PDB file of C-alpha atoms in Angstrom:
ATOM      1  CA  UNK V   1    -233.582  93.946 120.673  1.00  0.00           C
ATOM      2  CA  UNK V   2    -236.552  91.894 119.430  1.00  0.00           C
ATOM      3  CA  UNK V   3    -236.082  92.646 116.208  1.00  0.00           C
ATOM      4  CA  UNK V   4    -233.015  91.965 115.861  1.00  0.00           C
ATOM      5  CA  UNK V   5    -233.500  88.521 117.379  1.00  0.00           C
ATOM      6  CA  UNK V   6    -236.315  88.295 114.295  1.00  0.00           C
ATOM      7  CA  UNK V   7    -233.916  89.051 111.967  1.00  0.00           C
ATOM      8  CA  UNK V   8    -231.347  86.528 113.505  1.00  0.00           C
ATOM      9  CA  UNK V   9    -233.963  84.241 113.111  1.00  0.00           C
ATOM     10  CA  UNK V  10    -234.921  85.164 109.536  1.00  0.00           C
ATOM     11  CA  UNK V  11    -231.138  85.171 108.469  1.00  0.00           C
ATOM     12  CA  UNK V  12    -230.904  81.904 109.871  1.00  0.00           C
ATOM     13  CA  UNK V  13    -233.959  80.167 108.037  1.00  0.00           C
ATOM     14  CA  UNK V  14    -232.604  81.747 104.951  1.00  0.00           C
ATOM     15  CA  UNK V  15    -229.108  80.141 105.447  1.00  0.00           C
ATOM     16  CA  UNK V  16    -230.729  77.030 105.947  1.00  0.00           C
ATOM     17  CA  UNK V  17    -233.162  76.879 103.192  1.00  0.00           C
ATOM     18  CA  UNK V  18    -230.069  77.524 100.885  1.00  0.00           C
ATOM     19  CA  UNK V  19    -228.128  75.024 101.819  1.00  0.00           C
ATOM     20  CA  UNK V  20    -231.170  71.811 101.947  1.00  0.00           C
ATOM     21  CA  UNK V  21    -232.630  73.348  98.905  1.00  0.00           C
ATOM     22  CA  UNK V  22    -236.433  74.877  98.641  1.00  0.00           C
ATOM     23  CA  UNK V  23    -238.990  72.925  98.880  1.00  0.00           C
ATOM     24  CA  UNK V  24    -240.785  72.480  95.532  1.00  0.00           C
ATOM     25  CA  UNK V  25    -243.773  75.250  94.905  1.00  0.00           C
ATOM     26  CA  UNK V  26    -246.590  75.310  92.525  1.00  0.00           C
ATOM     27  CA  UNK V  27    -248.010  78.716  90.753  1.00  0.00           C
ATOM     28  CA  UNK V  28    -251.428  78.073  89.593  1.00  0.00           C
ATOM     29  CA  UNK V  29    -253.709  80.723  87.781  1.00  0.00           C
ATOM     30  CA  UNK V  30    -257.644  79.762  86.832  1.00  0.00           C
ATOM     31  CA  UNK V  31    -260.064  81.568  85.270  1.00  0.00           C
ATOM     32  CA  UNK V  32    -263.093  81.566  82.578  1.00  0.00           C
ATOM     33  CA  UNK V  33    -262.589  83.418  79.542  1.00  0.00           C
ATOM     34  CA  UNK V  34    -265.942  84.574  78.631  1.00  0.00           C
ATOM     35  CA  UNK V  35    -266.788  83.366  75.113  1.00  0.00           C
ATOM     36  CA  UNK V  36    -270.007  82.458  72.949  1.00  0.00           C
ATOM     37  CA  UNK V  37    -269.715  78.495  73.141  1.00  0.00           C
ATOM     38  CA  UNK V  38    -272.238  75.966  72.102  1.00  0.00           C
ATOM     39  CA  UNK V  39    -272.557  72.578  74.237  1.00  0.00           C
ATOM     40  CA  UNK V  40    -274.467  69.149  72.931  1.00  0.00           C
ATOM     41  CA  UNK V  41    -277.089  70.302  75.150  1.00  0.00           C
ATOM     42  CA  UNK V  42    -279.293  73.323  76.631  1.00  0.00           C
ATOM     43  CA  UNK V  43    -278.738  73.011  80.741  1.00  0.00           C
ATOM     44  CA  UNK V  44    -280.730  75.169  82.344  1.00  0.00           C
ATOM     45  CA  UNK V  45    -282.570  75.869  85.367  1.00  0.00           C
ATOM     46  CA  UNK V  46    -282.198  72.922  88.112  1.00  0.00           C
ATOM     47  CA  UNK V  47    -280.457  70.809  85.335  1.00  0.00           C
ATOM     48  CA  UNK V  48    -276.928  69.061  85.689  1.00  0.00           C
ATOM     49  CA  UNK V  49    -275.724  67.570  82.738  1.00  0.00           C
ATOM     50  CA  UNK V  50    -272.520  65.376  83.376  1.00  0.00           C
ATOM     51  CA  UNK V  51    -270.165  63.930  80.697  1.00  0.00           C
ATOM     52  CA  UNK V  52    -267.033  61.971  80.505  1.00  0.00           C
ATOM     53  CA  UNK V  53    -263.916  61.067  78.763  1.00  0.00           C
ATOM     54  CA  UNK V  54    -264.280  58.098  77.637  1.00  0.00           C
ATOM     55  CA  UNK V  55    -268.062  58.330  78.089  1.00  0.00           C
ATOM     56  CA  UNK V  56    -269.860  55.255  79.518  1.00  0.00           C
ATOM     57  CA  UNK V  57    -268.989  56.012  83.014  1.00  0.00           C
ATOM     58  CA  UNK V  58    -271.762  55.275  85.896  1.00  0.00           C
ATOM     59  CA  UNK V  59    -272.880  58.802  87.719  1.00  0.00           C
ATOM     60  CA  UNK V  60    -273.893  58.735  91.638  1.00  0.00           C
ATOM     61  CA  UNK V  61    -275.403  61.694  93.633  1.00  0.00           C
ATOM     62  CA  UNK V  62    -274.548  61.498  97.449  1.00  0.00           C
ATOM     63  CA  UNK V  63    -275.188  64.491  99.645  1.00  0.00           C
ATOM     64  CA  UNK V  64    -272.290  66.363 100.790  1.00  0.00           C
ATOM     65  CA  UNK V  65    -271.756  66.377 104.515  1.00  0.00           C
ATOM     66  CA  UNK V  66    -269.432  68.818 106.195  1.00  0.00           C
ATOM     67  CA  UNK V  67    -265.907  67.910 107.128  1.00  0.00           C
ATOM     68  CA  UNK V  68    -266.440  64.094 105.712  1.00  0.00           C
ATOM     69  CA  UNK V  69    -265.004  62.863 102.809  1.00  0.00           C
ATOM     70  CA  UNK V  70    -267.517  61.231 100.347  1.00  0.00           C
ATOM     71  CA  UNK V  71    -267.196  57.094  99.774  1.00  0.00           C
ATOM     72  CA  UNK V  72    -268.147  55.299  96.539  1.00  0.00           C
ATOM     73  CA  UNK V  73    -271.534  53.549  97.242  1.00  0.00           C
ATOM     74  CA  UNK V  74    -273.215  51.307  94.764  1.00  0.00           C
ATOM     75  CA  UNK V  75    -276.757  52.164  96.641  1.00  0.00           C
ATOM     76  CA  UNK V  76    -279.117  51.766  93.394  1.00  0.00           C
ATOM     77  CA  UNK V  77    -280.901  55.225  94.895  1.00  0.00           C
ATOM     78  CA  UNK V  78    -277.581  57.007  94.319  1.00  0.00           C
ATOM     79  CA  UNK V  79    -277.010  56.008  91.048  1.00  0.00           C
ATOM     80  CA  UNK V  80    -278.753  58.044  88.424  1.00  0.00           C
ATOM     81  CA  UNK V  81    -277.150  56.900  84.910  1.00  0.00           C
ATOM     82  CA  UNK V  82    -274.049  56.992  82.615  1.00  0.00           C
ATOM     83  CA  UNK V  83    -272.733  59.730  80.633  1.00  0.00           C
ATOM     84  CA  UNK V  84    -273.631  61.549  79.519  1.00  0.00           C
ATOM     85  CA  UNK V  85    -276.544  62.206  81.376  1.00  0.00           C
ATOM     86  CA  UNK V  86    -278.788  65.036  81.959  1.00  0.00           C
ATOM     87  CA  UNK V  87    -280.679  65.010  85.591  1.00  0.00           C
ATOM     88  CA  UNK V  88    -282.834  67.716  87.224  1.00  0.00           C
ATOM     89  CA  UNK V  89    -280.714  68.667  90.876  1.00  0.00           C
ATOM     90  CA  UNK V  90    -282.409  70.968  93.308  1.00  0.00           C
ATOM     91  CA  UNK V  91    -280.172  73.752  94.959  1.00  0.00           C
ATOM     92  CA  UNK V  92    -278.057  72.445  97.522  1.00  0.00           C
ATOM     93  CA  UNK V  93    -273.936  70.876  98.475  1.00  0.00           C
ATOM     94  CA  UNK V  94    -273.483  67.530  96.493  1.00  0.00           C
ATOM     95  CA  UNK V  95    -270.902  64.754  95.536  1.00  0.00           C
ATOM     96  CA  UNK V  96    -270.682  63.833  92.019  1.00  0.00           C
ATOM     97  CA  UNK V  97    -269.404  60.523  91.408  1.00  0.00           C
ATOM     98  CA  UNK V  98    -268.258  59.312  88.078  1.00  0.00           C
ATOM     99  CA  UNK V  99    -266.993  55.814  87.563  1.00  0.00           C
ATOM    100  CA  UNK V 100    -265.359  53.886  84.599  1.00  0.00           C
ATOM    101  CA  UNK V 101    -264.365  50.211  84.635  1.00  0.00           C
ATOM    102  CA  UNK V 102    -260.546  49.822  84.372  1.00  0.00           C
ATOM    103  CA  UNK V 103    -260.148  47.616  81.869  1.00  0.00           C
ATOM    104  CA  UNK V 104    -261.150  51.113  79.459  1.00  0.00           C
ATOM    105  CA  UNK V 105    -257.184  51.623  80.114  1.00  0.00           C
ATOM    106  CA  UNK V 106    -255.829  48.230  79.262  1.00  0.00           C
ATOM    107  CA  UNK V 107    -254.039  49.990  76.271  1.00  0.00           C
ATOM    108  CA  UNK V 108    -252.095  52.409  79.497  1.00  0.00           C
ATOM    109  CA  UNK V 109    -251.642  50.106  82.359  1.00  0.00           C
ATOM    110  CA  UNK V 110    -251.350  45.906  82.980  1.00  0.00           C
ATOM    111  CA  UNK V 111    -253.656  44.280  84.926  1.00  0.00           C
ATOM    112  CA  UNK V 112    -254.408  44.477  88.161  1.00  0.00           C
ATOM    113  CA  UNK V 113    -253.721  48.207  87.259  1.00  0.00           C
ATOM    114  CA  UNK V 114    -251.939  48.557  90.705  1.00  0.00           C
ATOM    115  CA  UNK V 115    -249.965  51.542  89.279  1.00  0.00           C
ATOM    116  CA  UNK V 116    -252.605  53.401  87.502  1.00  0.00           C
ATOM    117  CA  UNK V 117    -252.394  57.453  87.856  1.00  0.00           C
ATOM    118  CA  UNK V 118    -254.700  59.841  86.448  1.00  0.00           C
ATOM    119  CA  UNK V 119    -254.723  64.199  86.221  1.00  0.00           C
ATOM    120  CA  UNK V 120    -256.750  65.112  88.584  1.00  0.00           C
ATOM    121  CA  UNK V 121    -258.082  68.163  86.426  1.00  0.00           C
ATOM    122  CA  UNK V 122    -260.514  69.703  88.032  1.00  0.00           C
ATOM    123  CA  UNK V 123    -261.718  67.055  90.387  1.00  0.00           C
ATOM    124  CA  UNK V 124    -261.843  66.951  93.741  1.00  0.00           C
ATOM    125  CA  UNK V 125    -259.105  64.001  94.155  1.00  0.00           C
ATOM    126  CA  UNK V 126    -257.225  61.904  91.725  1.00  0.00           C
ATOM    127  CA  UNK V 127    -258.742  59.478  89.936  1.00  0.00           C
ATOM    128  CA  UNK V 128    -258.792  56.314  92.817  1.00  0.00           C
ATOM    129  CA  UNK V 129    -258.709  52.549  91.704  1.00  0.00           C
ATOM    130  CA  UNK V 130    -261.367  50.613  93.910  1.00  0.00           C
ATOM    131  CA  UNK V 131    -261.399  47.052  93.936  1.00  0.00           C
ATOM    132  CA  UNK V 132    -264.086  44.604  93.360  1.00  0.00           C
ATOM    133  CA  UNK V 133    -267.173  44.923  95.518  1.00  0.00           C
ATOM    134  CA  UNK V 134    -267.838  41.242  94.790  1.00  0.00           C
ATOM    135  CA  UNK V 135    -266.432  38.055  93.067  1.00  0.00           C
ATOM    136  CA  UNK V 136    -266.499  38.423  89.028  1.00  0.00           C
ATOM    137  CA  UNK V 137    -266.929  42.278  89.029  1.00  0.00           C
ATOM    138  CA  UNK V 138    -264.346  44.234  87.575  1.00  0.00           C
ATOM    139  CA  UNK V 139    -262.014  46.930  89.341  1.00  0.00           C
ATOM    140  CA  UNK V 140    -263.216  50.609  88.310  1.00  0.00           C
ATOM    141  CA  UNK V 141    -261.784  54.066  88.561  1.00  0.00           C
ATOM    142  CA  UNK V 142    -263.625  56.892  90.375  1.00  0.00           C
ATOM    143  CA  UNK V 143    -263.451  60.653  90.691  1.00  0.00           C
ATOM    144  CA  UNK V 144    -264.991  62.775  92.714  1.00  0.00           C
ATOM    145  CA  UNK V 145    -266.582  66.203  92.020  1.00  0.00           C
ATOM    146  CA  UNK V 146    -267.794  68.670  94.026  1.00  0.00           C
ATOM    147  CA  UNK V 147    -270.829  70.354  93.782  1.00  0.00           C
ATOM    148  CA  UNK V 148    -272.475  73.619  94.853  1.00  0.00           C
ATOM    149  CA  UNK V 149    -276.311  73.561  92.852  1.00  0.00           C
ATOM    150  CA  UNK V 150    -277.021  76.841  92.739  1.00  0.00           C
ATOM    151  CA  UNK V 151    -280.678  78.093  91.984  1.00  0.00           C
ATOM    152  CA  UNK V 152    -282.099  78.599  88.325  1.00  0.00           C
ATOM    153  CA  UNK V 153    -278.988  77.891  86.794  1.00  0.00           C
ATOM    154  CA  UNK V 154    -277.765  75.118  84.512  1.00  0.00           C
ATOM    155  CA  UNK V 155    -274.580  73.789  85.393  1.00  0.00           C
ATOM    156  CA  UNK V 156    -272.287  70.830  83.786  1.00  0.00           C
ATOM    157  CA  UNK V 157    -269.206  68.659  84.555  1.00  0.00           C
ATOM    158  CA  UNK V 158    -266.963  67.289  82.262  1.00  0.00           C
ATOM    159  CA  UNK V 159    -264.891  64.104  84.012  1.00  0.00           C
ATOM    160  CA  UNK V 160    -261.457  63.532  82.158  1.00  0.00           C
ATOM    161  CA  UNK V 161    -259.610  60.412  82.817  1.00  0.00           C
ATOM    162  CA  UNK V 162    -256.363  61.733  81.355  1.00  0.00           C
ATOM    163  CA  UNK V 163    -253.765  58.901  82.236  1.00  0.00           C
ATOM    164  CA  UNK V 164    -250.709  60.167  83.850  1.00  0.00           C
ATOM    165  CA  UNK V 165    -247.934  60.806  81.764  1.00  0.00           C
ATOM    166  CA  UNK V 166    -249.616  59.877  78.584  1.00  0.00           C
ATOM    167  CA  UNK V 167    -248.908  61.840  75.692  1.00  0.00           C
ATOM    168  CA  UNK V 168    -251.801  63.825  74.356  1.00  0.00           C
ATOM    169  CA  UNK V 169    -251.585  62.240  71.080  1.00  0.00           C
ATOM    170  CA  UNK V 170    -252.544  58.665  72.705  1.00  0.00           C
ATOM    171  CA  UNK V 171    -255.258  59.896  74.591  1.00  0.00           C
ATOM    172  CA  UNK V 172    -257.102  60.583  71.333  1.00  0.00           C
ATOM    173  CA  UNK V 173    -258.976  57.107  71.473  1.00  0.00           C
ATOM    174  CA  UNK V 174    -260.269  57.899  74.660  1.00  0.00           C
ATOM    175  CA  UNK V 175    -262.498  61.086  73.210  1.00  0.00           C
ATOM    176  CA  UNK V 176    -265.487  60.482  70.639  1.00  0.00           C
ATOM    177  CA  UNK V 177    -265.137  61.194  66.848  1.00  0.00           C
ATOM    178  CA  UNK V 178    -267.624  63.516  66.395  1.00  0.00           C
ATOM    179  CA  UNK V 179    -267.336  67.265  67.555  1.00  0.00           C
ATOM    180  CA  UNK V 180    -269.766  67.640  69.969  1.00  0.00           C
ATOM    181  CA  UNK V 181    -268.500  71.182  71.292  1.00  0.00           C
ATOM    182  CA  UNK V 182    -268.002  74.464  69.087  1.00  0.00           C
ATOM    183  CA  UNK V 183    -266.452  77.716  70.425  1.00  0.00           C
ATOM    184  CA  UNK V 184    -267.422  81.055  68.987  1.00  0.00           C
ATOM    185  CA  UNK V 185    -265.347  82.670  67.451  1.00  0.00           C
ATOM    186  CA  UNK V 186    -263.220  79.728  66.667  1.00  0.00           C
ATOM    187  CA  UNK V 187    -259.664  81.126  67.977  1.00  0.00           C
ATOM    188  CA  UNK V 188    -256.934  80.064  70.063  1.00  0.00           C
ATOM    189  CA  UNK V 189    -258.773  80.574  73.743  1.00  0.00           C
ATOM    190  CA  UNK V 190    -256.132  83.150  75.181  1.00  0.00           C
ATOM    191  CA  UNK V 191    -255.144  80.887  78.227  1.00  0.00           C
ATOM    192  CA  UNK V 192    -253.026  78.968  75.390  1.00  0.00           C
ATOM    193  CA  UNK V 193    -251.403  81.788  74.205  1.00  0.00           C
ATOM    194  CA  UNK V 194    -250.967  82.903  77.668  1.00  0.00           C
ATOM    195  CA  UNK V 195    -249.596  79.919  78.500  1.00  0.00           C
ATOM    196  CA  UNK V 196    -247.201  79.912  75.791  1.00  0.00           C
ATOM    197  CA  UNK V 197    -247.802  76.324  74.530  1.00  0.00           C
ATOM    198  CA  UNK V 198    -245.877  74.808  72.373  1.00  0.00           C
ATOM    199  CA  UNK V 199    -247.077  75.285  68.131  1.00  0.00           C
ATOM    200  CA  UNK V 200    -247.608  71.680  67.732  1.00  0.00           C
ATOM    201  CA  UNK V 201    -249.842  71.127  70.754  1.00  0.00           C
ATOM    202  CA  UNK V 202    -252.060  73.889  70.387  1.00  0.00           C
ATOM    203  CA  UNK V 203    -254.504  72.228  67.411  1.00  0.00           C
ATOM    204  CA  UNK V 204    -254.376  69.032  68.541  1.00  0.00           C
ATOM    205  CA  UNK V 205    -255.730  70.821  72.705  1.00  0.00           C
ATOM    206  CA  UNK V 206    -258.436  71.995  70.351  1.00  0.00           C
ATOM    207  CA  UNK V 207    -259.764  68.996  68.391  1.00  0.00           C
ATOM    208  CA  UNK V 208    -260.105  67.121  72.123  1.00  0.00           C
ATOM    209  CA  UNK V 209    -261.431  70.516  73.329  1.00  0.00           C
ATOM    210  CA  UNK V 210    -264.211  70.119  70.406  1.00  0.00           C
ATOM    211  CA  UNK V 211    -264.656  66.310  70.720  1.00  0.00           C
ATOM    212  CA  UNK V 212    -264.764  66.106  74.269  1.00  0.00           C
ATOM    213  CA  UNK V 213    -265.392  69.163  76.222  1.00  0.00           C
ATOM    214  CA  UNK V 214    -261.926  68.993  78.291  1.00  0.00           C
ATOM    215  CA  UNK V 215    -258.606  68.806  77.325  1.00  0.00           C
ATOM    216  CA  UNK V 216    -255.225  68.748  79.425  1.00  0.00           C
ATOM    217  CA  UNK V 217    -251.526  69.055  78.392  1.00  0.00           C
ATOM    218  CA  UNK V 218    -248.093  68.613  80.750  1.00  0.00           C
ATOM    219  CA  UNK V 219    -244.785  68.996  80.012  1.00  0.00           C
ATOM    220  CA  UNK V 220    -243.254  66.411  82.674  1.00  0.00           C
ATOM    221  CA  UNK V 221    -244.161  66.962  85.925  1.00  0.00           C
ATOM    222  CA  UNK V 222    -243.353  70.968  86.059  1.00  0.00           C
ATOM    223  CA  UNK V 223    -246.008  72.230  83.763  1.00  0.00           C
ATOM    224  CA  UNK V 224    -249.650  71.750  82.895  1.00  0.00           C
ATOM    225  CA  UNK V 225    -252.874  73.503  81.175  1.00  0.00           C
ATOM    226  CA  UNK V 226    -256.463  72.267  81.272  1.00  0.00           C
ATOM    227  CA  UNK V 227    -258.831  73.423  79.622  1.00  0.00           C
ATOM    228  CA  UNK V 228    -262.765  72.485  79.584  1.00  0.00           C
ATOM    229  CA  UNK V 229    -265.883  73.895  77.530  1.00  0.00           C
ATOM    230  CA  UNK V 230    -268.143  75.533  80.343  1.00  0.00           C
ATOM    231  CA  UNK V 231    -271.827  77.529  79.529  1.00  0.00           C
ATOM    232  CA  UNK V 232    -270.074  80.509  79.970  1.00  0.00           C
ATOM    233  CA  UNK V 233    -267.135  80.116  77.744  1.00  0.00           C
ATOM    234  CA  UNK V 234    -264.150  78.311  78.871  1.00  0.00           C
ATOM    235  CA  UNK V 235    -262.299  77.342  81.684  1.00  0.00           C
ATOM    236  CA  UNK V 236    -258.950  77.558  81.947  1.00  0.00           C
ATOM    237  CA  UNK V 237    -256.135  76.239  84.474  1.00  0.00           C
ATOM    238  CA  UNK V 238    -252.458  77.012  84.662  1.00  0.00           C
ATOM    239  CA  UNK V 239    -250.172  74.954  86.944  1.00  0.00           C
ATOM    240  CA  UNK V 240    -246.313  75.293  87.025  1.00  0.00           C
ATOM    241  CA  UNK V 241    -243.957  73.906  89.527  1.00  0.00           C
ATOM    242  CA  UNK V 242    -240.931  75.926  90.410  1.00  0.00           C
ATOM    243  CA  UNK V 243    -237.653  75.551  92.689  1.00  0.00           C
ATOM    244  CA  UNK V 244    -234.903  78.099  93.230  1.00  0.00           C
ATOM    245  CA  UNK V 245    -234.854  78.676  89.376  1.00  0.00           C
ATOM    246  CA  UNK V 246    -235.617  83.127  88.668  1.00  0.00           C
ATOM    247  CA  UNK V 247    -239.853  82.633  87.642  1.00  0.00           C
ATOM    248  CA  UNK V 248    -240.713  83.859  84.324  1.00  0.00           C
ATOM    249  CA  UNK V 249    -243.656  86.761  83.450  1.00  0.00           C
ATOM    250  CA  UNK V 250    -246.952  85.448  85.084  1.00  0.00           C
ATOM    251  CA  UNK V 251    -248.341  83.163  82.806  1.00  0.00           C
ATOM    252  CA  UNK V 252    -251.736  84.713  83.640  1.00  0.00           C
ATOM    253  CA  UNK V 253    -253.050  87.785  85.254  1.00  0.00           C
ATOM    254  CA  UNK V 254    -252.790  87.434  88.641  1.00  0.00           C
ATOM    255  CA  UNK V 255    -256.355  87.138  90.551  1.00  0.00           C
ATOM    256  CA  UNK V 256    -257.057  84.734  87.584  1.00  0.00           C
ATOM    257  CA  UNK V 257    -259.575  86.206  84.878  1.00  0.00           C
ATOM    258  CA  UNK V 258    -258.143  85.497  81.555  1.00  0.00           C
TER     259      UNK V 258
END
C-alpha cells in the first residue's frame, strides 16, 4: 500500500509539473584538455601570477574564513599590485580580489552604471559594482576568486570582465594587441568542437584566447563556452540551459575531461 501511495504521489507531481511548466535547468560540463601551452610567464613553486581583461585592475589577498563570504577591503596590507602581477603565496585557503574602475566600460553601460552585468566565468560571484569609498573616487567593479595554494606548484588566474550580453566582437578592445598566450599544437581546443560552435566564432574565441588568456561566448541566455589558457593546457566550460525541449548528445563527456 505504501507504494502505491508513492506512486500516487509521483503521478501527481508529474501532472503538476506539466501543467506549470519545468522549472528552467542548466547542464554544465568542465574540464582541462591537457595540451603543451606557453604563458607570458614561468609560475612555479609558491608563485601566483594573476591577470586581467582589461589589465590594470588592483589585486587584494584576504584570508579565506570558513562559512563567511569575503568583503572588498582597501587595507593597503591586502593589496599587493595590478595585473598582471606575479606574487610569491604560501600554501593555504585565500580570496583573490581583482578590481577595475568602471568607467573602463563607459563604451557598455551609462553612468552611474546602475545596470552593469558581467559573466561570471569562472569566478566565484558575478562581477559586483561597489560604490565610492569616499568623495571624488570612482565606482569600481570587483570579482572574487577563490583560492586553494597548494604546495610547490605554480598556479594562475585569469579575471575576465566579459560584459553581459556583449557581442564577442566588441569585447575585442577590452583584450591587449599583442599575443601573449600560444597553444601547442595550434588547433581548435576540442571543447569547441565539442561544443559545436558556430564557424564564424571559433577564430575570433582564439585570437582573445591568444591575446588574453580567457575567452567566453553565449548564444542568448541558453548557451555559453569559456575557455581560459591554464599551465596545464586549457580549461574548458560548457553551460546550456534547457526546459521541457528533448536534450541533444552531451556536449561533453560526462564526468568532464575533455
Amino acid at each position: 500500500m505504501r507504494w502505491r501511495q508513492v506512486l500516487c504521489l509521483m503521478g501527481l507531481a508529474f501532472g503538476l509539473v506539466l501543467l506549470t511548466g519545468c522549472e528552467p535547468l542548466y547542464h554544465s560540463y568542465s574540464g582541462v584538455e591537457q595540451r603543451p601551452a606557453t604563458l607570458p610567464v614561468t609560475v612555479t613553486n609558491e608563485e601566483l601570477w594573476v591577470s586581467s581583461v582589461p589589465a590594470g585592475a588592483d589585486v587584494y589577498v584576504q584570508p579565506l574564513i570558513p562559512d563567511q563570504v569575503p568583503s572588498h577591503s582597501s587595507a593597503p596590507a591586502m593589496h599587493k599590485g595590478t595585473t598582471p602581477l606575479q606574487l610569491t603565496l604560501p600554501p593555504g585557503r585565500y580570496w583573490i580580489e581583482v578590481a577595475l574602475d568602471a568607467d573602463v566600460f563607459s563604451n557598455y553601460f551609462s553612468r552611474p552604471y546602475d545596470d552593469v552585468q558581467f559573466e561570471k566565468d569562472g569566478a566565484n560571484s558575478e562581477a559586483l559594482i561597489l560604490q565610492p569609498f569616499a568623495p571624488g573616487e570612482k565606482r569600481r567593479v570587483v570579482r572574487y576568486y577563490r583560492l586553494d595554494k597548494l604546495p610547490d606548484q605554480g598556479q594562475t588566474i585569469v579575471a575576465l570582465f566579459h560584459p553581459r550580453g556583449a557581442p564577442l566582437e566588441n569585447v575585442v578592445a577590452l583584450y591587449p594587441q599583442e599575443e601573449g598566450f600560444q597553444m601547442v599544437p595550434e588547433t581548435l581546443p576540442r571543447v569547441l568542437e565539442e561544443a559545436q560552435l558556430p564557424a564564424d566564432v571559433q577564430a575570433s574565441m582564439l585570437d582573445l584566447l591568444r591575446r588574453g588568456g580567457k575567452a567566453f561566448w553565449a548564444r542568448d541566455n541558453d548557451f555559453s563556452v569559456s575557455l581560459e589558457m591554464v599551465p596545464e593546457g586549457i580549461r574548458g566550460q560548457v553551460v546550456e540551459l534547457y526546459t521541457r525541449a528533448p536534450l541533444p548528445d552531451p556536449l561533453l563527456p560526462d564526468g568532464g575531461g575533455f
